[in-house]
CSV table of N, CA and C in Angstrom, one decimal:
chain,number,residue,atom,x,y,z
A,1,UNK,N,-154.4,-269.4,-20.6
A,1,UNK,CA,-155.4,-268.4,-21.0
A,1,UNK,C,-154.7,-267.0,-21.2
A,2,UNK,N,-153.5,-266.5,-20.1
A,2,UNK,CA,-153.2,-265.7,-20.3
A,2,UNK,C,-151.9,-265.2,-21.3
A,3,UNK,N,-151.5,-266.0,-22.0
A,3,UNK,CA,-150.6,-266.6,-22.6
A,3,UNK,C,-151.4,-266.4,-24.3
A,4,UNK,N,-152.7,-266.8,-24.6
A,4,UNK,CA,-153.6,-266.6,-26.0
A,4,UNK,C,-154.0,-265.1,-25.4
A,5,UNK,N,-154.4,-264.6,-24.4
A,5,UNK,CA,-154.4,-263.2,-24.6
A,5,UNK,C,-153.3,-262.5,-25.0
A,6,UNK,N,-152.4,-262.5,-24.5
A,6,UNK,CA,-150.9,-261.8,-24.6
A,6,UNK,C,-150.4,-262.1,-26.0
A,7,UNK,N,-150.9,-262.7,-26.7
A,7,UNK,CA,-151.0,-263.2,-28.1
A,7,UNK,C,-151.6,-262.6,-29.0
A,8,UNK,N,-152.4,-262.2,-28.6
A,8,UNK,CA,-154.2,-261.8,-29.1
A,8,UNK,C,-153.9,-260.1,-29.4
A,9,UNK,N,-153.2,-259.6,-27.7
A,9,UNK,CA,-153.2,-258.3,-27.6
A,9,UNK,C,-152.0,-257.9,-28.5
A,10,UNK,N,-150.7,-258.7,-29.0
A,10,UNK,CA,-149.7,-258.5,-29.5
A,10,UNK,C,-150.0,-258.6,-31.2
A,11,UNK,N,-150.9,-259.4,-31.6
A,11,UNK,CA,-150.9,-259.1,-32.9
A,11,UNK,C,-152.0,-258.6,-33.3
A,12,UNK,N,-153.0,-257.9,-32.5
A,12,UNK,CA,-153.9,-256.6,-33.0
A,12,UNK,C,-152.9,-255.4,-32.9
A,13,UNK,N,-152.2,-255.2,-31.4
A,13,UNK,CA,-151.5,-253.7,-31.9
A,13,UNK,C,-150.9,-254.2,-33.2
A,14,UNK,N,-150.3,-255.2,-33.5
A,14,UNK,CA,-148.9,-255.2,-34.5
A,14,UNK,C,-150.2,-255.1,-35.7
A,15,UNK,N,-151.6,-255.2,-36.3
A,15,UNK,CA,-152.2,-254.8,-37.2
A,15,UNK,C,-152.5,-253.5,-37.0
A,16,UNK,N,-152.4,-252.9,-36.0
A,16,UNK,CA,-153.1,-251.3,-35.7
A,16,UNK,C,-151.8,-251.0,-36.3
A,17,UNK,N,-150.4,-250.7,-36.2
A,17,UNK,CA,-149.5,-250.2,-36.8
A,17,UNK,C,-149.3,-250.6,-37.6
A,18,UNK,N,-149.1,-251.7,-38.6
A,18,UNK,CA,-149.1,-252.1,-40.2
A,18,UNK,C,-150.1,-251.2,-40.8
A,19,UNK,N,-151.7,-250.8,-40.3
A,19,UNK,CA,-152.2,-249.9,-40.6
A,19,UNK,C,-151.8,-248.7,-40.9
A,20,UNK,N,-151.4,-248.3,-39.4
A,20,UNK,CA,-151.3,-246.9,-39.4
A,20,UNK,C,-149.8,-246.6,-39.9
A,21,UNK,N,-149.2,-247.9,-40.1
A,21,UNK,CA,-148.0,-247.2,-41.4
A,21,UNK,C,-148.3,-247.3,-42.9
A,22,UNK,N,-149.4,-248.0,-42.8
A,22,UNK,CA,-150.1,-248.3,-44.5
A,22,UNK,C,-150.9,-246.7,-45.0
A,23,UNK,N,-151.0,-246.3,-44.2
A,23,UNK,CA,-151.6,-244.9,-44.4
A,23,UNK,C,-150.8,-243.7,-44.1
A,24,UNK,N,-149.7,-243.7,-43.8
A,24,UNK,CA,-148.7,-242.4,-43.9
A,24,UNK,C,-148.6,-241.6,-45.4
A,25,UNK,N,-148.7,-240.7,-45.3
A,25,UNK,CA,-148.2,-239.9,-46.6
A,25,UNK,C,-147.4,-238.9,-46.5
A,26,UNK,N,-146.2,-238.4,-47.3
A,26,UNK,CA,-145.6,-237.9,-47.7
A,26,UNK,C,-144.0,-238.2,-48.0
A,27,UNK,N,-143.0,-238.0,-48.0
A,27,UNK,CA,-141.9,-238.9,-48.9
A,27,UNK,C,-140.6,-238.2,-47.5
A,28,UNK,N,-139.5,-239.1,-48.1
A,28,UNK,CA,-138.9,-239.4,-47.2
A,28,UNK,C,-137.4,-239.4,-48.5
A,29,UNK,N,-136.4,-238.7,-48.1
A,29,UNK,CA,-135.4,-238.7,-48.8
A,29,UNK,C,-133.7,-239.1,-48.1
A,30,UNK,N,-133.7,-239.9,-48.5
A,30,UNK,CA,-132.4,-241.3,-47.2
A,30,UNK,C,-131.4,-241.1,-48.4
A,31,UNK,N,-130.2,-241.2,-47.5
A,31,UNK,CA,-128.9,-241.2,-48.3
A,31,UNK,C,-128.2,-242.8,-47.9
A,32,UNK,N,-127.5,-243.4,-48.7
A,32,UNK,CA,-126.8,-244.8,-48.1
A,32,UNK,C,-125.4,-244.1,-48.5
A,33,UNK,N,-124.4,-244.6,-47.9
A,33,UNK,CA,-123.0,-244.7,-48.4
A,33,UNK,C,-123.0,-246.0,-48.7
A,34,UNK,N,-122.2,-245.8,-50.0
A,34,UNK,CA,-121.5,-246.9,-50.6
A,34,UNK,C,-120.4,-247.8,-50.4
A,35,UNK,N,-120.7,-248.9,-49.8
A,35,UNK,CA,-119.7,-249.9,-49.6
A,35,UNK,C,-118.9,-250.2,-49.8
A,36,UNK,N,-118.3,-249.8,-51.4
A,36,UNK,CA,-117.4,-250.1,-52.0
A,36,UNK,C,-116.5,-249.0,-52.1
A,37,UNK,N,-117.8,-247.3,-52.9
A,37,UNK,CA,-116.7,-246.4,-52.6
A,37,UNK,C,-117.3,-245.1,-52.3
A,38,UNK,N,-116.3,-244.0,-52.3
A,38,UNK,CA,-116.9,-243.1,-51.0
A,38,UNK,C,-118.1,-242.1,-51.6
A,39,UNK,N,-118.7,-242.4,-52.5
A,39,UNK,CA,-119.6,-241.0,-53.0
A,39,UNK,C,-121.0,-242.2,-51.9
A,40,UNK,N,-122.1,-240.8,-51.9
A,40,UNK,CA,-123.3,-241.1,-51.4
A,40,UNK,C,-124.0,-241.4,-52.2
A,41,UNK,N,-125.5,-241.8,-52.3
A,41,UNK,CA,-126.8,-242.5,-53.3
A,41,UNK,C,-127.4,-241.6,-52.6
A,42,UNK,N,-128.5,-241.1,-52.7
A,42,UNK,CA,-129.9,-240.8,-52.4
A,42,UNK,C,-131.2,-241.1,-52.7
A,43,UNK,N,-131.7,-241.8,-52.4
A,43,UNK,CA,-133.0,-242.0,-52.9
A,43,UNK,C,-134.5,-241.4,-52.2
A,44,UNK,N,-135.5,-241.5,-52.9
A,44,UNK,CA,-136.4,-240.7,-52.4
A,44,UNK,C,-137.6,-241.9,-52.5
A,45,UNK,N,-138.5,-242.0,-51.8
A,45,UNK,CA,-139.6,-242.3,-51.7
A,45,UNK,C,-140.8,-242.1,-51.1
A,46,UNK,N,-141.7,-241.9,-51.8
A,46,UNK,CA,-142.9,-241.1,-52.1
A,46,UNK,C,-144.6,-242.1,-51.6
A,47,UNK,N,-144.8,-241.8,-50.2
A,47,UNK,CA,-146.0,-242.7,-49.4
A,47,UNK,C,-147.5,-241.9,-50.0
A,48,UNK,N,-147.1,-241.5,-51.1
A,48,UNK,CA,-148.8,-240.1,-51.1
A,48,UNK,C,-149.5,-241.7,-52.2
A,49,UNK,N,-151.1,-241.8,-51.1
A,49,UNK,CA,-151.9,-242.4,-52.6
A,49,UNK,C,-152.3,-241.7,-53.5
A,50,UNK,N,-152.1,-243.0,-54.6
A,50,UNK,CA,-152.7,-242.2,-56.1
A,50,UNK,C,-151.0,-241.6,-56.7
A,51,UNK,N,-149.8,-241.3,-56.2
A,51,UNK,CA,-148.8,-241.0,-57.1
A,51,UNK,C,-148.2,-241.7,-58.0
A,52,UNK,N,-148.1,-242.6,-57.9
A,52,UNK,CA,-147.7,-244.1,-58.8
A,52,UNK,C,-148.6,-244.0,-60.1
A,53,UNK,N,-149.3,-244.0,-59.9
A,53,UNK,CA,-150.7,-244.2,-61.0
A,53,UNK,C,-151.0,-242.8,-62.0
A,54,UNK,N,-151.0,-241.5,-61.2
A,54,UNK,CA,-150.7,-240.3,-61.4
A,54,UNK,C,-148.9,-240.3,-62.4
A,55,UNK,N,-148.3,-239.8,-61.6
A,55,UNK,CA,-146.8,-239.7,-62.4
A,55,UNK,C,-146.9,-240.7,-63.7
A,56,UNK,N,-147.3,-242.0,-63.2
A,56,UNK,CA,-147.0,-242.8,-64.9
A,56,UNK,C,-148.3,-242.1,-66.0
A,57,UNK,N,-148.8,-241.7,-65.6
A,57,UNK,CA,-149.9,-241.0,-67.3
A,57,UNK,C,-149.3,-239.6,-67.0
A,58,UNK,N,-148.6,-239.0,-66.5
A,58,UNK,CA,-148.9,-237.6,-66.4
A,58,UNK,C,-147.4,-236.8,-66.7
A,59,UNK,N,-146.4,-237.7,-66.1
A,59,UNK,CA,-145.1,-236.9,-66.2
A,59,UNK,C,-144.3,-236.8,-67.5
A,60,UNK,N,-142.9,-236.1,-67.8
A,60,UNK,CA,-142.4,-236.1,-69.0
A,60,UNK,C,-141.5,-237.0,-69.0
A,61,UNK,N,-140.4,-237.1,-70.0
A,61,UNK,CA,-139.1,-237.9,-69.7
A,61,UNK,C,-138.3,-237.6,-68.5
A,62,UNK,N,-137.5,-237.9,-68.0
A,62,UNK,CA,-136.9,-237.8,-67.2
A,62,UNK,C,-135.7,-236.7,-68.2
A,63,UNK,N,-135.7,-236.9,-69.3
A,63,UNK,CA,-134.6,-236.3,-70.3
A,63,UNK,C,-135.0,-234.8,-70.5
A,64,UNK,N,-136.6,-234.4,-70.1
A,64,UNK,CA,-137.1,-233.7,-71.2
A,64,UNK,C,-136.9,-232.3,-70.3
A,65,UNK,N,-136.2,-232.0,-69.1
A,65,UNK,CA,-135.5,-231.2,-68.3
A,65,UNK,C,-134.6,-231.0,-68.1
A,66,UNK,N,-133.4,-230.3,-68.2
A,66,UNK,CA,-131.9,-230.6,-67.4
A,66,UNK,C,-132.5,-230.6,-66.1
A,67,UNK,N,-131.3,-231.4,-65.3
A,67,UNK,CA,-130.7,-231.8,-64.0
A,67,UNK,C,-131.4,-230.3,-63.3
A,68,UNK,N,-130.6,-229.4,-64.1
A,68,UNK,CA,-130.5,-228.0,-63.1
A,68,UNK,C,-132.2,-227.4,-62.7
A,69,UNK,N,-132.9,-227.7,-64.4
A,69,UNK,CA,-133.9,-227.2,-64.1
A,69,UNK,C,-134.5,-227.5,-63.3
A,70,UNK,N,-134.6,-228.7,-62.6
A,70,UNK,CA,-135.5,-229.5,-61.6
A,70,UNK,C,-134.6,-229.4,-60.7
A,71,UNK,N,-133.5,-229.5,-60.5
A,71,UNK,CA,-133.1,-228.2,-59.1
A,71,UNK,C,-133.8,-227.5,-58.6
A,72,UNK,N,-133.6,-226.4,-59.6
A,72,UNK,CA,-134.0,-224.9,-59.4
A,72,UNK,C,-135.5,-224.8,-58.7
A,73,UNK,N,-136.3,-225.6,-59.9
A,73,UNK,CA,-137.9,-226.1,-59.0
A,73,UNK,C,-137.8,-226.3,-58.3
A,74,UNK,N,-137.6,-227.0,-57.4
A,74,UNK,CA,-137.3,-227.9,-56.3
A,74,UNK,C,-136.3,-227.2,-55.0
A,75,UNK,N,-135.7,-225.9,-55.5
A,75,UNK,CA,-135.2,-225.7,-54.0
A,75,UNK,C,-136.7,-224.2,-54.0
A,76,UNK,N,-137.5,-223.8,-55.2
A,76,UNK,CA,-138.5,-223.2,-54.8
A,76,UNK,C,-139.5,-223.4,-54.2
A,77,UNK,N,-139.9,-224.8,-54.8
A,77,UNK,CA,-141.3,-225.9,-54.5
A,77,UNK,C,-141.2,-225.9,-52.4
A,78,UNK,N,-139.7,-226.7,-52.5
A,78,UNK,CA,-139.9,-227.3,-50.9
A,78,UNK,C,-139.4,-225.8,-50.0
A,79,UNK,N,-138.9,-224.6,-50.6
A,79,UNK,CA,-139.3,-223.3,-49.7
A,79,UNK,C,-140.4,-223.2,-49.7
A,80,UNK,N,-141.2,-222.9,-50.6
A,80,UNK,CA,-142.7,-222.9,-50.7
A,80,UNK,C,-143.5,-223.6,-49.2
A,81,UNK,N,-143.4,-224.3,-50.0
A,81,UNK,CA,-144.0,-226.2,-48.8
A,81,UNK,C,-143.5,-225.8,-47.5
A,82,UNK,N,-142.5,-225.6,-47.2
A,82,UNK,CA,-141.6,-225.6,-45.6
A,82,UNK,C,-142.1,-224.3,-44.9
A,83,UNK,N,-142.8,-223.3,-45.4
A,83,UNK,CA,-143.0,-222.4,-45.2
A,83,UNK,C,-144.6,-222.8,-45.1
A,84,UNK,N,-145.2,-222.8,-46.3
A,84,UNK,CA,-146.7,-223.0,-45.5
A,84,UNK,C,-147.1,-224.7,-44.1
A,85,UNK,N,-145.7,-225.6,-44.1
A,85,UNK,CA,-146.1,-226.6,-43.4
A,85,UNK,C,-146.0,-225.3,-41.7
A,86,UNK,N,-144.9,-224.2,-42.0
A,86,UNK,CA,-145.0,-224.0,-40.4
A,86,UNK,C,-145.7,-222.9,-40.4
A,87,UNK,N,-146.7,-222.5,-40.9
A,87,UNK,CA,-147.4,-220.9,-40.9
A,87,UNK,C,-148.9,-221.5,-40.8
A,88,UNK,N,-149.0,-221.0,-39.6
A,88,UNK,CA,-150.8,-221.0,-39.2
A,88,UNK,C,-152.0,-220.6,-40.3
A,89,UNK,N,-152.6,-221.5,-40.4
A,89,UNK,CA,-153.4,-221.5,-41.3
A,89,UNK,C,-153.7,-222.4,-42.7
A,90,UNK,N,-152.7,-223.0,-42.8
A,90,UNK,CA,-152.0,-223.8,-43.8
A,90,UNK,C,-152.1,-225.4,-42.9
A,91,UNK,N,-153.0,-226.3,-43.5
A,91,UNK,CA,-153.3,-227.3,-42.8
A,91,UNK,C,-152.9,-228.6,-43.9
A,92,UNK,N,-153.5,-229.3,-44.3
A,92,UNK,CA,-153.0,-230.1,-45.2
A,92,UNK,C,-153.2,-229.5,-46.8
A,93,UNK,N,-152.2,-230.4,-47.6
A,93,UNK,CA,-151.5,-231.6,-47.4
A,93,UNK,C,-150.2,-231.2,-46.9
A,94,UNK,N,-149.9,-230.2,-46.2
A,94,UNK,CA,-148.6,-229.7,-45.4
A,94,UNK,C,-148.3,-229.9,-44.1
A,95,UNK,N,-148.7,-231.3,-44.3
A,95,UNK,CA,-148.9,-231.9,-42.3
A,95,UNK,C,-147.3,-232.2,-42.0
A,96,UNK,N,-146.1,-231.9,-42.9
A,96,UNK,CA,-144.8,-232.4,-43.0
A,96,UNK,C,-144.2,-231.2,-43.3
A,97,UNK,N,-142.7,-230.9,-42.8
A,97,UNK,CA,-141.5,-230.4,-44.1
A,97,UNK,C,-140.9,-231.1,-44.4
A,98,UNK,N,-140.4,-230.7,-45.7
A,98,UNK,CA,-139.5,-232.1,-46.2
A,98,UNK,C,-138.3,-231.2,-46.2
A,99,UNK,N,-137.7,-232.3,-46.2
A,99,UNK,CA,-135.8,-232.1,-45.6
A,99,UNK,C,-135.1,-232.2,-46.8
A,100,UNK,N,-134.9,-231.0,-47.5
A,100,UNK,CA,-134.0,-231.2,-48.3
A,100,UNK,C,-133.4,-229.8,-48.7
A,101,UNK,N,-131.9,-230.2,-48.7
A,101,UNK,CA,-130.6,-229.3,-48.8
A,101,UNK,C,-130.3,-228.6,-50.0
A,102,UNK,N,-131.0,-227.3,-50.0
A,102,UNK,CA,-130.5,-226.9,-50.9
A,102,UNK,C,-129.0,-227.0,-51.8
A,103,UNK,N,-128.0,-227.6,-50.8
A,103,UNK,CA,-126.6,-227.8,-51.1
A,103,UNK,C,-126.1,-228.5,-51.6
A,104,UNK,N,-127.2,-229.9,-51.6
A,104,UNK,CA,-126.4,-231.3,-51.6
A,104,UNK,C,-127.2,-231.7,-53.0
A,105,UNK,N,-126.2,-232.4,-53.9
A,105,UNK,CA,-126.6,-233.0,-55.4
A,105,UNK,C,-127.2,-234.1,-55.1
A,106,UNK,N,-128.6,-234.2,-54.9
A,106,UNK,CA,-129.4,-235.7,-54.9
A,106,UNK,C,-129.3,-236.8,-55.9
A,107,UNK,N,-128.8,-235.9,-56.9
A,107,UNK,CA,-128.7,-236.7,-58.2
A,107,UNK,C,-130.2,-236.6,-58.8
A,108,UNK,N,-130.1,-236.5,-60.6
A,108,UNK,CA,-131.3,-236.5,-61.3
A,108,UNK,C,-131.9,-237.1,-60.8
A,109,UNK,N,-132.1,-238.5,-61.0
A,109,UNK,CA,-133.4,-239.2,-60.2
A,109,UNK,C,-134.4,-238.6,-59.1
A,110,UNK,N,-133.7,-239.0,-58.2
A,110,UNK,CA,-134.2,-237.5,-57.2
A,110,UNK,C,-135.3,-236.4,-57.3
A,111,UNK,N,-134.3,-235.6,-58.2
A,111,UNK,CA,-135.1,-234.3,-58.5
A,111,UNK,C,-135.9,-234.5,-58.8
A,112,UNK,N,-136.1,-235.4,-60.0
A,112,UNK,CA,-137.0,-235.7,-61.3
A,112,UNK,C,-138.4,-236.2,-60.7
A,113,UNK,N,-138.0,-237.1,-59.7
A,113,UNK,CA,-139.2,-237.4,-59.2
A,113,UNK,C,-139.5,-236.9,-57.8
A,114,UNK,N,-138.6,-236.1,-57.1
A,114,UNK,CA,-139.2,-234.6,-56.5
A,114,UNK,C,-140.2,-233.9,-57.6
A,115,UNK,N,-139.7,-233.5,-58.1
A,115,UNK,CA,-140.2,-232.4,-59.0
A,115,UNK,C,-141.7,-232.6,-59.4
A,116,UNK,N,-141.8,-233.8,-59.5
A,116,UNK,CA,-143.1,-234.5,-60.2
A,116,UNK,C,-144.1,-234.9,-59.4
A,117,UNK,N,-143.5,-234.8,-57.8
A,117,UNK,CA,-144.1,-235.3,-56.8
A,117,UNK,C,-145.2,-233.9,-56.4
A,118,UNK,N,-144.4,-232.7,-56.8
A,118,UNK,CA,-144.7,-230.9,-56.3
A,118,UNK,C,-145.6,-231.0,-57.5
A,119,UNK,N,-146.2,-231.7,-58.6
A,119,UNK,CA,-146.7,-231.3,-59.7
A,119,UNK,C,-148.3,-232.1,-59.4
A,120,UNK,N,-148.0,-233.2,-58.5
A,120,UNK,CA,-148.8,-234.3,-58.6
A,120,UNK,C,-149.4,-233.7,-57.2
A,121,UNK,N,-149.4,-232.7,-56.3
A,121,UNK,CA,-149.7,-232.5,-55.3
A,121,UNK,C,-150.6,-231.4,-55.4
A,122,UNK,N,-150.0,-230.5,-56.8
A,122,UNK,CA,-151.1,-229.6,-56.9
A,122,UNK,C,-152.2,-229.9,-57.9
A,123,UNK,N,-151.9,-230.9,-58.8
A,123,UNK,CA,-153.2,-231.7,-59.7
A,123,UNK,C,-153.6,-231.8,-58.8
A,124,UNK,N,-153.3,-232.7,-57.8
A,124,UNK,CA,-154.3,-233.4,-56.7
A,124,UNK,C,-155.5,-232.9,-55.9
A,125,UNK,N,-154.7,-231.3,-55.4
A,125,UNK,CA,-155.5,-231.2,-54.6
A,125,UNK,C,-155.8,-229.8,-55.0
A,126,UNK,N,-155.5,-229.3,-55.9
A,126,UNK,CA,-156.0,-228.1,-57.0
A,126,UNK,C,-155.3,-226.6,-56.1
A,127,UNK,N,-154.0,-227.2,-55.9
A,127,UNK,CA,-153.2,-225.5,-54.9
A,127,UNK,C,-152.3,-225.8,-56.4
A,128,UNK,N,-151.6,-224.1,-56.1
A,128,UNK,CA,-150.9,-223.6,-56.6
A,128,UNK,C,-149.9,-223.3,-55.4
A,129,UNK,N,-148.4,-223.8,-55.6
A,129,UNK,CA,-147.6,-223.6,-55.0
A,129,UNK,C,-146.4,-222.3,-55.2
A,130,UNK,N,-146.0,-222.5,-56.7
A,130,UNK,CA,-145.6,-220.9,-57.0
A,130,UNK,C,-146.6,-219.8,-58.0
A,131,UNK,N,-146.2,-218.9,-57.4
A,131,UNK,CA,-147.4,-218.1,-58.0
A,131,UNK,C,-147.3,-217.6,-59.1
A,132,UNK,N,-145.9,-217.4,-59.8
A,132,UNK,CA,-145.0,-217.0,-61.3
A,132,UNK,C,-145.5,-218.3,-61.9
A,133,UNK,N,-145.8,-219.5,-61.7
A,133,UNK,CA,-145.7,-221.1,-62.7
A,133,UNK,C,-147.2,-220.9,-63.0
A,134,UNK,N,-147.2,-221.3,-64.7
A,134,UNK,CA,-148.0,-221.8,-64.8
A,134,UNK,C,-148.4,-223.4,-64.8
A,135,UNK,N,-149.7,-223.6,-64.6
A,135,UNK,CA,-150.2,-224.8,-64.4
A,135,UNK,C,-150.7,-225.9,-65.7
């Protein structure tokens, strides 16, 4: 008996957290080193619902920016963000900062869908992140 409890109690927590990781939002940017040779990868991925669905009708080419320009966005957007996540008053969708280095080349990819992720956040939820952009 105590043996189908201890069973019982082990795979409801393990659904309470598949849950409560099925509902996380906001993105997460991981670097791998390469196996074979010495440069890093970066990749980014993006837990917000509705972005998937959003970016494919909504965004441009990936071509239709330089590299730099979605840089540039993007070391403004996550100052922006990193600032209202730690300044009182500022509640969601800024329950996070995101970690990213002004310094380090994420590579286009990256940005592109950084960039699109800061676009899809103010559709979303109707903020305006820089106050110079229009919308």
């Amino acid at each position: 008996m105590l043996v189908i409890m201890v069973r019982y109690i082990l795979i409801l927590s393990g659904f309470f957290v598949l849950l409560g990781c099925s509902s996380q939002k906001g993105i997460v940017i991981s670097d791998s080193a390469g196996e074979i040779s010495d440069s890093t990868q970066y990749e980014i991925i993006i837990s917000e619902p509705g972005y998937d669905s959003w970016v494919a009708t909504n965004r441009k080419p990936i071509w239709y920016h330089s590299h730099e320009y979605y840089q540039n966005f993007n070391k403004l957007y996550v100052n922006e963000w990193n600032h209202r996540a730690t300044v009182a008053g500022y509640d969601f969708p800024y329950d996070y900062q995101i970690d990213y280095n002004i310094w380090v080349d994420y590579g286009l990819e990256v940005d592109y869908k950084l960039f699109w992720y800061f676009k899809f956040v103010q559709d979303k939820y109707d903020i305006k992140l820089l106050s110079t952009e229009n919308r």
